[in-house]
mmCIF file of C-alpha atoms in Angstrom:
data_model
loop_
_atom_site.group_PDB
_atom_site.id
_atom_site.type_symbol
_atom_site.label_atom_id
_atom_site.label_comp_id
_atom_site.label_asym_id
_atom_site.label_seq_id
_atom_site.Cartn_x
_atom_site.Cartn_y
_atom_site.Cartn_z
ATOM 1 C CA UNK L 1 -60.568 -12.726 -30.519
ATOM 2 C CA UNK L 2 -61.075 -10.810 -27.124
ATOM 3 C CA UNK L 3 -58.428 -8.374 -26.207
ATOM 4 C CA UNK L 4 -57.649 -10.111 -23.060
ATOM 5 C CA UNK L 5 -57.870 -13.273 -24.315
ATOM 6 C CA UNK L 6 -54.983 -12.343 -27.051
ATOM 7 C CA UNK L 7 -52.891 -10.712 -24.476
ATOM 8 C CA UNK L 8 -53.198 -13.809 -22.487
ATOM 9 C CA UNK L 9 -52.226 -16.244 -25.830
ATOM 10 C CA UNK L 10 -49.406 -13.690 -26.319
ATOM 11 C CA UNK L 11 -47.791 -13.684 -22.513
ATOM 12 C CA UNK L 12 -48.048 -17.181 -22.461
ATOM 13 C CA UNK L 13 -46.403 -17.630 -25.631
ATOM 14 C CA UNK L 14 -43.108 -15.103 -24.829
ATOM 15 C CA UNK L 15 -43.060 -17.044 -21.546
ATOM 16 C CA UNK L 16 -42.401 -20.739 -23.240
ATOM 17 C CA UNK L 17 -40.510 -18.908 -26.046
ATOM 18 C CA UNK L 18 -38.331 -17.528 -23.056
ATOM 19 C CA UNK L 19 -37.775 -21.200 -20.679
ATOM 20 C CA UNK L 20 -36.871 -22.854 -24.425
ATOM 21 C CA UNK L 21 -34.109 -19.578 -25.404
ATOM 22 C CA UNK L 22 -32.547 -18.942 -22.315
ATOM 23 C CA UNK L 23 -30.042 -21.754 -21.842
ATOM 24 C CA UNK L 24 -28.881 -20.973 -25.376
ATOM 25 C CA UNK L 25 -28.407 -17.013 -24.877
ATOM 26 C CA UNK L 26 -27.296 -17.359 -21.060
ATOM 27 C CA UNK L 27 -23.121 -17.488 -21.767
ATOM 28 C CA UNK L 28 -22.288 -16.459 -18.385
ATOM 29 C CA UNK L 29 -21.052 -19.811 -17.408
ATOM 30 C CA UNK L 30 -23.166 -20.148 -14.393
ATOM 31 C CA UNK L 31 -22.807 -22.579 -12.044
ATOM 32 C CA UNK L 32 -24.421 -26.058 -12.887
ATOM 33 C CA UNK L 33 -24.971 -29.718 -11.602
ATOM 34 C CA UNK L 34 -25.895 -31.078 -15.147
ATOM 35 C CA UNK L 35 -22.260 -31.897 -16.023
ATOM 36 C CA UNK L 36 -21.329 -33.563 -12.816
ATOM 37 C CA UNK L 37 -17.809 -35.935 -12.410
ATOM 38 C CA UNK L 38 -18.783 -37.928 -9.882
ATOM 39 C CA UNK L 39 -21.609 -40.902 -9.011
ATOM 40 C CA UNK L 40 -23.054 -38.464 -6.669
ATOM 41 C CA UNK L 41 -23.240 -35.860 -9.167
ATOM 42 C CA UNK L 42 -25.121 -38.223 -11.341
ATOM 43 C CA UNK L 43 -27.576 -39.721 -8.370
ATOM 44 C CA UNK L 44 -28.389 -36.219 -7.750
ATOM 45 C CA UNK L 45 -28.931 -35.057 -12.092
ATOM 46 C CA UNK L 46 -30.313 -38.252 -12.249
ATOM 47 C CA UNK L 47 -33.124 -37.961 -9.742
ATOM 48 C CA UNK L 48 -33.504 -34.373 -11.099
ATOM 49 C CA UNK L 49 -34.317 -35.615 -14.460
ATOM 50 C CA UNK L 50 -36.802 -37.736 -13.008
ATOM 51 C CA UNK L 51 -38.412 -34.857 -11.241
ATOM 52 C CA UNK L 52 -38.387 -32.797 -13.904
ATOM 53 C CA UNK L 53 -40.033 -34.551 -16.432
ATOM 54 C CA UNK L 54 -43.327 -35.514 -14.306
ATOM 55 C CA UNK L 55 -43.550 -31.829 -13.577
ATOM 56 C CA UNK L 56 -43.304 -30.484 -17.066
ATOM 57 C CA UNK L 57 -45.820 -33.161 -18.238
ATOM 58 C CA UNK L 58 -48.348 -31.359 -15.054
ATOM 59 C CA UNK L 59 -47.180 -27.515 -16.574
ATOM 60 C CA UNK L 60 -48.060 -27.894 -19.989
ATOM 61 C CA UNK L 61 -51.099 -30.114 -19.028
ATOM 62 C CA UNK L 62 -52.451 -27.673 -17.001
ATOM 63 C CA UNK L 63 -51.379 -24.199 -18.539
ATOM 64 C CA UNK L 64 -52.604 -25.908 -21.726
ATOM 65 C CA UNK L 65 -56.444 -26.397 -19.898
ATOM 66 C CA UNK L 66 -56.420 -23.295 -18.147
ATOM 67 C CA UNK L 67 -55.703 -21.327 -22.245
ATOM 68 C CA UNK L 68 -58.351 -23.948 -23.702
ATOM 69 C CA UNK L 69 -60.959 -22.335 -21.046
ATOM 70 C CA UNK L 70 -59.984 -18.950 -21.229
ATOM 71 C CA UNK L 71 -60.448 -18.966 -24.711
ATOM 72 C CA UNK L 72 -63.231 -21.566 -25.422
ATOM 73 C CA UNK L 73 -65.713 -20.447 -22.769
ATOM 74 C CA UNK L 74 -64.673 -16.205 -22.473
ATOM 75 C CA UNK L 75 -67.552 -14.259 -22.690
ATOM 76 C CA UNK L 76 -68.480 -13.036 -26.497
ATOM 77 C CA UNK L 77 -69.930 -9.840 -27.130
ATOM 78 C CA UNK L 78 -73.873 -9.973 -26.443
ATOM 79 C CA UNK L 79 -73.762 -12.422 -24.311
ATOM 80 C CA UNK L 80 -75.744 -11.701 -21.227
ATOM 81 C CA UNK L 81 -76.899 -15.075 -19.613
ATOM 82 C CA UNK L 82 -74.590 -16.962 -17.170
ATOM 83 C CA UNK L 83 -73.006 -20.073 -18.067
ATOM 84 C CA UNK L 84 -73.944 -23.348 -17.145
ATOM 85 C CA UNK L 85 -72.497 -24.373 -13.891
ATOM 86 C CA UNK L 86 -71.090 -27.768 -13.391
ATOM 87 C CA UNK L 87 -70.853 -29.482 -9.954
ATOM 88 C CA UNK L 88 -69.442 -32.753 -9.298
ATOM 89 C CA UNK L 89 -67.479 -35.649 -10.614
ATOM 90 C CA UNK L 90 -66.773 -38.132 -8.732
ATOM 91 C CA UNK L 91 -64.608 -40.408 -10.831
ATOM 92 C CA UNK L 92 -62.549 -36.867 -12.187
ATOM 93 C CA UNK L 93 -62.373 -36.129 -8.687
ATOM 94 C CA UNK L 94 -60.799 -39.547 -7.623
ATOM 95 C CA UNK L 95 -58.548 -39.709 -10.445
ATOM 96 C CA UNK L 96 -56.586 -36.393 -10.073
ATOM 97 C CA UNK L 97 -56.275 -37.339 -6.258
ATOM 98 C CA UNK L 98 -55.172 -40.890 -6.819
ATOM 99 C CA UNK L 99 -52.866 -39.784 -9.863
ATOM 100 C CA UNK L 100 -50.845 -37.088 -8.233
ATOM 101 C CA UNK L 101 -50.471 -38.868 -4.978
ATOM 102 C CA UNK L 102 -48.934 -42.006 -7.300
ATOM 103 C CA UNK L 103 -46.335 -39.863 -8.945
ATOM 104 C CA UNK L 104 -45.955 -38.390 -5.199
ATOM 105 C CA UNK L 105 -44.672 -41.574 -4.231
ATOM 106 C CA UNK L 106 -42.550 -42.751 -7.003
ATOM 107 C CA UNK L 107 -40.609 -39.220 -6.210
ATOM 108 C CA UNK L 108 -40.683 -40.340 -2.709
ATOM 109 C CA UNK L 109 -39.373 -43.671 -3.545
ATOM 110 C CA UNK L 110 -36.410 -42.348 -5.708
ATOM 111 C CA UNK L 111 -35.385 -39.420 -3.627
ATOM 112 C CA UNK L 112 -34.731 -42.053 -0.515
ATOM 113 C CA UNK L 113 -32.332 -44.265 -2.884
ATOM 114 C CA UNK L 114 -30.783 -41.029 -4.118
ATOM 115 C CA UNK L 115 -29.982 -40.343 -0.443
ATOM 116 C CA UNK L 116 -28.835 -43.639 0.306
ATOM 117 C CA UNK L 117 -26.430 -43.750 -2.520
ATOM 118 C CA UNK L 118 -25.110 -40.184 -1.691
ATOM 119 C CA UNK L 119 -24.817 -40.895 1.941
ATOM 120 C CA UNK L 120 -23.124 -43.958 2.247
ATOM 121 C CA UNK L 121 -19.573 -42.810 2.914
ATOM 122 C CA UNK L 122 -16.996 -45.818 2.007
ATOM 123 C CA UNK L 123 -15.007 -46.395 5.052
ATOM 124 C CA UNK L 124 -11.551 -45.408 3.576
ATOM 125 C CA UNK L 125 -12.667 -41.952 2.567
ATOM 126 C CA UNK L 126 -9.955 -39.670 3.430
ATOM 127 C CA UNK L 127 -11.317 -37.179 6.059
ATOM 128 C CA UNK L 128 -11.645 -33.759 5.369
ATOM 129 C CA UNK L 129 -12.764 -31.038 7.783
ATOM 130 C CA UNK L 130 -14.590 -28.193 6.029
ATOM 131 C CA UNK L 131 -15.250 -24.892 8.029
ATOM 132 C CA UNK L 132 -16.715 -22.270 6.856
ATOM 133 C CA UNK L 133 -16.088 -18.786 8.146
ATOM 134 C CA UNK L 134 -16.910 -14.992 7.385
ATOM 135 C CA UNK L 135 -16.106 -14.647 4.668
ATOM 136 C CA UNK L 136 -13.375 -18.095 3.449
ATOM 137 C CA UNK L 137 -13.013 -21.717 4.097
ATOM 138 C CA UNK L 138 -10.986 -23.894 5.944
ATOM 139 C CA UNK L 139 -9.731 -27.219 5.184
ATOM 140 C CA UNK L 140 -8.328 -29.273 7.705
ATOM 141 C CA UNK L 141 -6.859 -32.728 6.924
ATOM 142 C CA UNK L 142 -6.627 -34.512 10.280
ATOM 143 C CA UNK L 143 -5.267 -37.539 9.672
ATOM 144 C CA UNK L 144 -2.503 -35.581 7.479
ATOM 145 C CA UNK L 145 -1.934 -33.077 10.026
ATOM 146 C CA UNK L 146 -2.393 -29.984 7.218
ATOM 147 C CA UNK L 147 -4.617 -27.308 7.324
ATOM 148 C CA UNK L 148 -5.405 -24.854 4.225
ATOM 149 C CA UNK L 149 -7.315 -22.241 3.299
ATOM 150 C CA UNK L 150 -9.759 -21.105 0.194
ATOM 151 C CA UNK L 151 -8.470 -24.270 -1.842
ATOM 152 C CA UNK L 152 -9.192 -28.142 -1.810
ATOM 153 C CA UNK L 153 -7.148 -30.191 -2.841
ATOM 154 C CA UNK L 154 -8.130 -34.001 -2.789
ATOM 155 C CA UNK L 155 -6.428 -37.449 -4.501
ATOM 156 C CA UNK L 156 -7.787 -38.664 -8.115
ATOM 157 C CA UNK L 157 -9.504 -42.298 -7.611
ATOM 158 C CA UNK L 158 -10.078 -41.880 -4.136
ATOM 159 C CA UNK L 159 -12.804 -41.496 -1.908
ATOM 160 C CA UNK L 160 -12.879 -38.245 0.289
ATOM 161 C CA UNK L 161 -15.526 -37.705 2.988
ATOM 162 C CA UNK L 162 -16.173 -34.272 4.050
ATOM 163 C CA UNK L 163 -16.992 -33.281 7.260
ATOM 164 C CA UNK L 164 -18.903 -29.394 7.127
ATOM 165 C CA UNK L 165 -19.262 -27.012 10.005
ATOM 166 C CA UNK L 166 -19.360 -23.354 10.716
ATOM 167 C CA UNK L 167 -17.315 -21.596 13.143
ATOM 168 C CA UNK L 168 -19.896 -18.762 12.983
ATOM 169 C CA UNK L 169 -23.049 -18.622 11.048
ATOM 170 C CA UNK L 170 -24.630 -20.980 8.545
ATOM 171 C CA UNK L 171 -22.736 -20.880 5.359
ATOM 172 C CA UNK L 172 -23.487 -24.048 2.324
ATOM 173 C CA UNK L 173 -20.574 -25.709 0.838
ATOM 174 C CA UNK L 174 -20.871 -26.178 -2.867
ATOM 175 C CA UNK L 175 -19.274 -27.304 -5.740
ATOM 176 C CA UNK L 176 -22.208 -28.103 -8.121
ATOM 177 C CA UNK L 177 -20.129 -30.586 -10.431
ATOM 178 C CA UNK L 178 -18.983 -32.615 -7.772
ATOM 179 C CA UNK L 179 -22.024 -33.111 -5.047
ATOM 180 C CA UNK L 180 -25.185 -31.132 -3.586
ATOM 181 C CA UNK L 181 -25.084 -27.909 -1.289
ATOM 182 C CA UNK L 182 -24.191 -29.106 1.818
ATOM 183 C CA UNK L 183 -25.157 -26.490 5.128
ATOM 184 C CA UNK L 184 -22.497 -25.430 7.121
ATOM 185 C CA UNK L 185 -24.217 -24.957 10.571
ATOM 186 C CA UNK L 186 -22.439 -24.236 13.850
ATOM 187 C CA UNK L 187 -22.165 -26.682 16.022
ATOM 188 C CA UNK L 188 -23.382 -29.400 13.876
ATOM 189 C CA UNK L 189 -21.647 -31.530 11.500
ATOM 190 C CA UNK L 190 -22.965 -32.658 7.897
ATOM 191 C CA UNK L 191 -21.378 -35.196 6.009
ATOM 192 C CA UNK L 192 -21.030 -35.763 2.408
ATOM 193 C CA UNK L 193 -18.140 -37.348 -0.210
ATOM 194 C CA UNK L 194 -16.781 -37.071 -3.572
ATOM 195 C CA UNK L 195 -14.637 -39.588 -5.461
ATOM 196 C CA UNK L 196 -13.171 -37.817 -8.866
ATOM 197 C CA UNK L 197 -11.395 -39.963 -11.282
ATOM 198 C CA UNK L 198 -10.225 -37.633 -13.712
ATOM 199 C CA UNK L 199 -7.460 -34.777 -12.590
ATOM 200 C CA UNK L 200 -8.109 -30.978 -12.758
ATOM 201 C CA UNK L 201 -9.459 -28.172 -11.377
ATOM 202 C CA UNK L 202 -13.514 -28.603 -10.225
ATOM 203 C CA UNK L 203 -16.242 -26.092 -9.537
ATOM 204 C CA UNK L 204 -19.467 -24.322 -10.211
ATOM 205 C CA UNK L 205 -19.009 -20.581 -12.059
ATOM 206 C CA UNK L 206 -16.530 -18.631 -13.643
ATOM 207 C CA UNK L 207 -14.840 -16.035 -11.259
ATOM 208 C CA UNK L 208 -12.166 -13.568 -12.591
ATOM 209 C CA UNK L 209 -9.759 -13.912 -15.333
ATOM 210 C CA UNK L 210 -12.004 -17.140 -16.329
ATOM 211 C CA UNK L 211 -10.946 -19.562 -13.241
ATOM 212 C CA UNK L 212 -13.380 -21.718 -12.017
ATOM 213 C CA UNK L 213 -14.918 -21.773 -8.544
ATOM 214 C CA UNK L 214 -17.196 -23.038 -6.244
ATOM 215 C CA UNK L 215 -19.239 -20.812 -3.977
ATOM 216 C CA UNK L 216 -20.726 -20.532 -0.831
ATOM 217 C CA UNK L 217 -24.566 -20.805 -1.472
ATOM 218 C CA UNK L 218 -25.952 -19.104 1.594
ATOM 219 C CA UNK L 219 -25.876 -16.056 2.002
ATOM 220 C CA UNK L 220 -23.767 -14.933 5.076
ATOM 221 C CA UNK L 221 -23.424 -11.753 5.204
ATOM 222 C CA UNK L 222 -22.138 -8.690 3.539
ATOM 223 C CA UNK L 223 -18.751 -10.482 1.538
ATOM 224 C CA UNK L 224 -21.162 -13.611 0.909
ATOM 225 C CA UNK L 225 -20.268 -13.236 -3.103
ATOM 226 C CA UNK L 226 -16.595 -12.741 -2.480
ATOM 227 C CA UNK L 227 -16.780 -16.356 -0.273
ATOM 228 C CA UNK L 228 -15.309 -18.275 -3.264
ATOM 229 C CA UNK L 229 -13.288 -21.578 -3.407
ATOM 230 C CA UNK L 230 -11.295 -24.267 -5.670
ATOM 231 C CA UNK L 231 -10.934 -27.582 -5.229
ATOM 232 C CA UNK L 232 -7.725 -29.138 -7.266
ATOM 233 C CA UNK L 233 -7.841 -32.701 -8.193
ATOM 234 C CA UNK L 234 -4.391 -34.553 -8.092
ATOM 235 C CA UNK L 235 -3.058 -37.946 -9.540
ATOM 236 C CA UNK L 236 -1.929 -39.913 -6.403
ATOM 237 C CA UNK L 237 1.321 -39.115 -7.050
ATOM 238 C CA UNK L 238 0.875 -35.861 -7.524
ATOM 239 C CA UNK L 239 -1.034 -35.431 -3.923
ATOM 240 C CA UNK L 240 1.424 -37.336 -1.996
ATOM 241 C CA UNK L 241 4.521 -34.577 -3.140
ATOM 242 C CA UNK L 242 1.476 -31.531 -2.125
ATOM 243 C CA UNK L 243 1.133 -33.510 1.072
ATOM 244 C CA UNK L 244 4.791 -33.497 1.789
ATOM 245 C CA UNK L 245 4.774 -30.008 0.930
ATOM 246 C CA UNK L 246 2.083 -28.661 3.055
ATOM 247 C CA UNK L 247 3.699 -30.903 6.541
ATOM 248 C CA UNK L 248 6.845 -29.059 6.125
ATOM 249 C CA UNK L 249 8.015 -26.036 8.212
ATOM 250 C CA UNK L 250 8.384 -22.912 7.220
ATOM 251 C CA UNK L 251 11.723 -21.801 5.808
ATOM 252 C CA UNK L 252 13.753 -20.847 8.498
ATOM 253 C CA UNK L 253 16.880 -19.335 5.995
ATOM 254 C CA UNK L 254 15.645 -16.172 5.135
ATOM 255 C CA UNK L 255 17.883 -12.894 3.725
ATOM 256 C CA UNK L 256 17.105 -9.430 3.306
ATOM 257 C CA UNK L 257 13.277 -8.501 3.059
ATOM 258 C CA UNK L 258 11.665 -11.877 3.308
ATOM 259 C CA UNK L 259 13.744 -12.239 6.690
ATOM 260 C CA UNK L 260 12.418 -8.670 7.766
ATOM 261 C CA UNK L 261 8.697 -9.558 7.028
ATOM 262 C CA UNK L 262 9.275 -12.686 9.060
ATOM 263 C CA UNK L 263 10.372 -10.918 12.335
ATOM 264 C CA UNK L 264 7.354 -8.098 11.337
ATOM 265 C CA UNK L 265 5.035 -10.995 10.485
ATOM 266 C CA UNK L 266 5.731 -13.184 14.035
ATOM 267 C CA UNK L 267 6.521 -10.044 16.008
ATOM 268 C CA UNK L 268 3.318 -8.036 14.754
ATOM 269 C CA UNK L 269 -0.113 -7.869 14.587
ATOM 270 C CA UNK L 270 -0.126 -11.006 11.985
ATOM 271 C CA UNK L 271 0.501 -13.194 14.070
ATOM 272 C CA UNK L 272 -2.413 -12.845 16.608
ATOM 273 C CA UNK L 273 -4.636 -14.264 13.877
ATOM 274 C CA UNK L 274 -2.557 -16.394 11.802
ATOM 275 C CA UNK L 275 -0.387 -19.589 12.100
ATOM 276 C CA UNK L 276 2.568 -20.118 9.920
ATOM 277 C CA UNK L 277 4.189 -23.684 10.772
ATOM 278 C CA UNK L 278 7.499 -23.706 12.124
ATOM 279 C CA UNK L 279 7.510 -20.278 13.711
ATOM 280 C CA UNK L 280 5.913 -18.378 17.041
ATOM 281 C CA UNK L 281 3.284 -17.638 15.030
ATOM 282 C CA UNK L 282 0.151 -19.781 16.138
ATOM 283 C CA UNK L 283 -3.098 -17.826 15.787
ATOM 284 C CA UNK L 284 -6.130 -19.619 14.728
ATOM 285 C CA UNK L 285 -8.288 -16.410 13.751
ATOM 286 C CA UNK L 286 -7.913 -16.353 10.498
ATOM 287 C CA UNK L 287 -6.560 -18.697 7.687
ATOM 288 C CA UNK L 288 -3.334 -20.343 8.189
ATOM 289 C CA UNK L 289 -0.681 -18.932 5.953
ATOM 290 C CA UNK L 290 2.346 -21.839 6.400
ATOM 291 C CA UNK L 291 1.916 -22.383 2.079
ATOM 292 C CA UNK L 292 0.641 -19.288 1.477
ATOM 293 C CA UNK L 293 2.752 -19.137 -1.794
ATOM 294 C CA UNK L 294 1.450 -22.350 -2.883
ATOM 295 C CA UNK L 295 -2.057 -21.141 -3.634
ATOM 296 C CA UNK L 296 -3.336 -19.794 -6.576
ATOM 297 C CA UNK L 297 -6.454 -17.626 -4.560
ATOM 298 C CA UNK L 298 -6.014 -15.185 -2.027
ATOM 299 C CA UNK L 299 -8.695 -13.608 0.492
ATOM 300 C CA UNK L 300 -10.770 -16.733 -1.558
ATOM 301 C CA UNK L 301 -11.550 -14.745 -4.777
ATOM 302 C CA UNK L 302 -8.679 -12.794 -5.841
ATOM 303 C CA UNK L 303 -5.498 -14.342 -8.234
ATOM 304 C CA UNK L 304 -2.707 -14.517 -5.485
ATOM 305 C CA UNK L 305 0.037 -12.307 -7.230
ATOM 306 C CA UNK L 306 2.346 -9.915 -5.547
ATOM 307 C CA UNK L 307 0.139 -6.722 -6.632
ATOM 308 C CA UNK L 308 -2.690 -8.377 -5.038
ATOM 309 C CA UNK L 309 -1.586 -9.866 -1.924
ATOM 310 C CA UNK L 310 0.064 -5.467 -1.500
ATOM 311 C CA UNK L 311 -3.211 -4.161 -2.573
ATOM 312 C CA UNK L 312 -4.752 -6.523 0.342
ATOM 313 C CA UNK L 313 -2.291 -6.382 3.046
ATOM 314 C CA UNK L 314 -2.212 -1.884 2.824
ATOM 315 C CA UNK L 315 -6.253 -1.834 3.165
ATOM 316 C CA UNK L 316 -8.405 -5.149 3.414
ATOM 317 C CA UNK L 317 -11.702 -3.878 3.765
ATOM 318 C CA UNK L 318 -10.957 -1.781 0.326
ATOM 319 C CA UNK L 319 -10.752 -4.759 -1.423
ATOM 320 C CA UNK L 320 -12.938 -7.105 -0.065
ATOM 321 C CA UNK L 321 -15.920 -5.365 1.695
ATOM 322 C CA UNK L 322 -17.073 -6.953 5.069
ATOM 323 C CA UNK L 323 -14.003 -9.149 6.000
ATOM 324 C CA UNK L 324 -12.465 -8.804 9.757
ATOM 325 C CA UNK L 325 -8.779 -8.230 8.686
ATOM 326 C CA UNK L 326 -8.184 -4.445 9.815
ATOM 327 C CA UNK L 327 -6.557 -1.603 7.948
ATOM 328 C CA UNK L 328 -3.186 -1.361 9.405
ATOM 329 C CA UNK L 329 -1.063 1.728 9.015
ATOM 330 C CA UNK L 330 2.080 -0.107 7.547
ATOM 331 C CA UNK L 331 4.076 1.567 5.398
ATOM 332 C CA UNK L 332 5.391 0.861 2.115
ATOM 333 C CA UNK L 333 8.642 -0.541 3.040
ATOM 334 C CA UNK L 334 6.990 -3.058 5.738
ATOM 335 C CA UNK L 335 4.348 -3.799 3.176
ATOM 336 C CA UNK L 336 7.005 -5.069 0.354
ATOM 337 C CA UNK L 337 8.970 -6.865 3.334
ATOM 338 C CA UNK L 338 5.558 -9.113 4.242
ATOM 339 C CA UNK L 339 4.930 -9.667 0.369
ATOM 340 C CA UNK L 340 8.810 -10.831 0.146
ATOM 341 C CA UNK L 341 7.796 -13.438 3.341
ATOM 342 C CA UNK L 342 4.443 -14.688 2.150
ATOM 343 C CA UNK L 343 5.515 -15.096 -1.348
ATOM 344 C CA UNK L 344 8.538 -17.581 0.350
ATOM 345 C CA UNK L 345 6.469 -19.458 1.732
ATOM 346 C CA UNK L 346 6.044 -22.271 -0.726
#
């Protein structure tokens, strides 16, 4: 065999020995929409199993013709004359024009009732606003009157419509087991829903210390990677207590350090940018902190524990590259004191 022809036969055989291995050897847990939890998880695998198989019947088909020629018609040694040349077919011709454009449509066809299905928002969806910002997102619940940050949390057995914007540049909200990337543009709202009928925590990757997220899948800007989420699924009962939760105040009986980060917190620089319910603090900059203490992620990728939420507060851009928070020069003893207050506020 022809030394270019074998190279060929060899490439082409590490290449399908490398599409059949790789889901077996890949154990990073990467995000995936093959194992999704809700209808419009499975429209959307569903419709992708449909275009998938069409399209690996055309790979094989044609990488298998293209190694037949190489290797049936490659020039031999001695040969000197020129092949016979071939020109038109008019019923080959017609077929792989009618063929392709048939299979064209039948994607067509299924992709608009894949749509449909996704789209059609029931009309008691609970509304959700989603906003994504450099470099975390927002949740607003409107018709709750509660507004999060950097976690979801939704009702088991019940429809929730979300509606996605940007407050700067475009962003793409995605959780791949529970719907499709969804853009986050300025100025423009996109709609899409999830109903999950089983309780737990929901997303697409494996972030640190093993706790699932979901992601931001456009990238945004320099802390696009660190522009994580988590989106909690409750029994009804469950959500009603976290609703009742969330609408109250802050705590307004504080003692010793937790009351001296309040009056640094509300009578600082904090509280230019962020709101806590139930105090002077109203700014709508960055995420609102009224349940800070209730979430499990802080600055949308890191575990919210006391050494983090220090680490974070003495030098932001340390820890998370990018982000608008500024180093301030607090010292030790104010640090502690706004730990002690964010940490109260359950």
């Amino acid at each position: 065999m022809h030394k270019r022809a074998r190279l060929i036969l060899v490439l082409s055989a590490l290449a399908l020995l490398g599409l059949l291995v790789t889901p077996e050897v890949a154990r990073a847990d990467p995000p995936t929409p093959l194992n999704p939890l809700t209808s419009g998880g499975e429209s959307i695998r569903n419709l992708f199993n449909l275009v998938l198989i069409p399209a690996l019947v055309v790979f094989f088909g044609v990488e298998g013709a293209i190694l037949y020629v190489v290797l049936r018609y490659r020039r031999r040694p001695g040969t000197v004359a020129e092949p016979a040349q071939i020109h038109g077919h008019t019923r080959l011709e017609v077929a792989w024009t009618l063929a392709p454009a048939a299979v064209l449509a039948m994607l067509f066809f299924w992709t608009v009732q894949t749509l449909e299905s996704v789209q059609a928002v029931p009309p008691d969806a609970l509304r959700v606003e989603v906003i994504g910002h450099q470099w975390w997102w927002e949740f607003r619940y409107p018709d709750l009157e509660i507004t999060t940050a950097g976690e979801l949390v939704v009702p088991v057995g019940k429809p929730v419509r979300f509606d996605i914007t940007s407050a700067d540049v475009i962003h793409s909200f995605w959780v791949p087991e529970l719907a499709g990337k969804v853009d986050a543009i300025p100025g423009q709202v996109n709609v899409t829903w999830v109903e999950i009928n089983e309780p737990g925590e929901y997303a697409g990757g494996r972030g640190r210390d093993e706790h699932l997220h979901g992601q931001c899948a456009e990238f945004c800007g320099m802390a696009h990677a660190y522009m994580l989420l988590r989106v909690k699924a409750l029994p009804p009962a469950e959500f009603e207590a976290w609703v009742e939760r969330q609408q109250a105040p802050a705590p307004e009986e504080l003692t010793g350090l937790a009351a001296q980060g309040r009056d640094l917190f509300v009578n600082g620089f904090c509280q230019a940018c962020h709101t806590i319910r139930g105090t002077s603090a109203q700014g709508s900059i960055g995420p609102d902190l009224s349940h800070f203490a209730s979430r499990d992620l802080l600055a949308s990728f890191l575990d919210n524990t006391p050494e983090n939420l220090r680490a974070w507060i003495a030098d932001p851009p340390a820890v998370k590259p990018g982000t608008k928070m500024p180093k301030y020069l607090l010292s030790p003893e104010e640090i502690d004191a706004l730990v002690t207050f964010l940490k109260a506020m359950e």
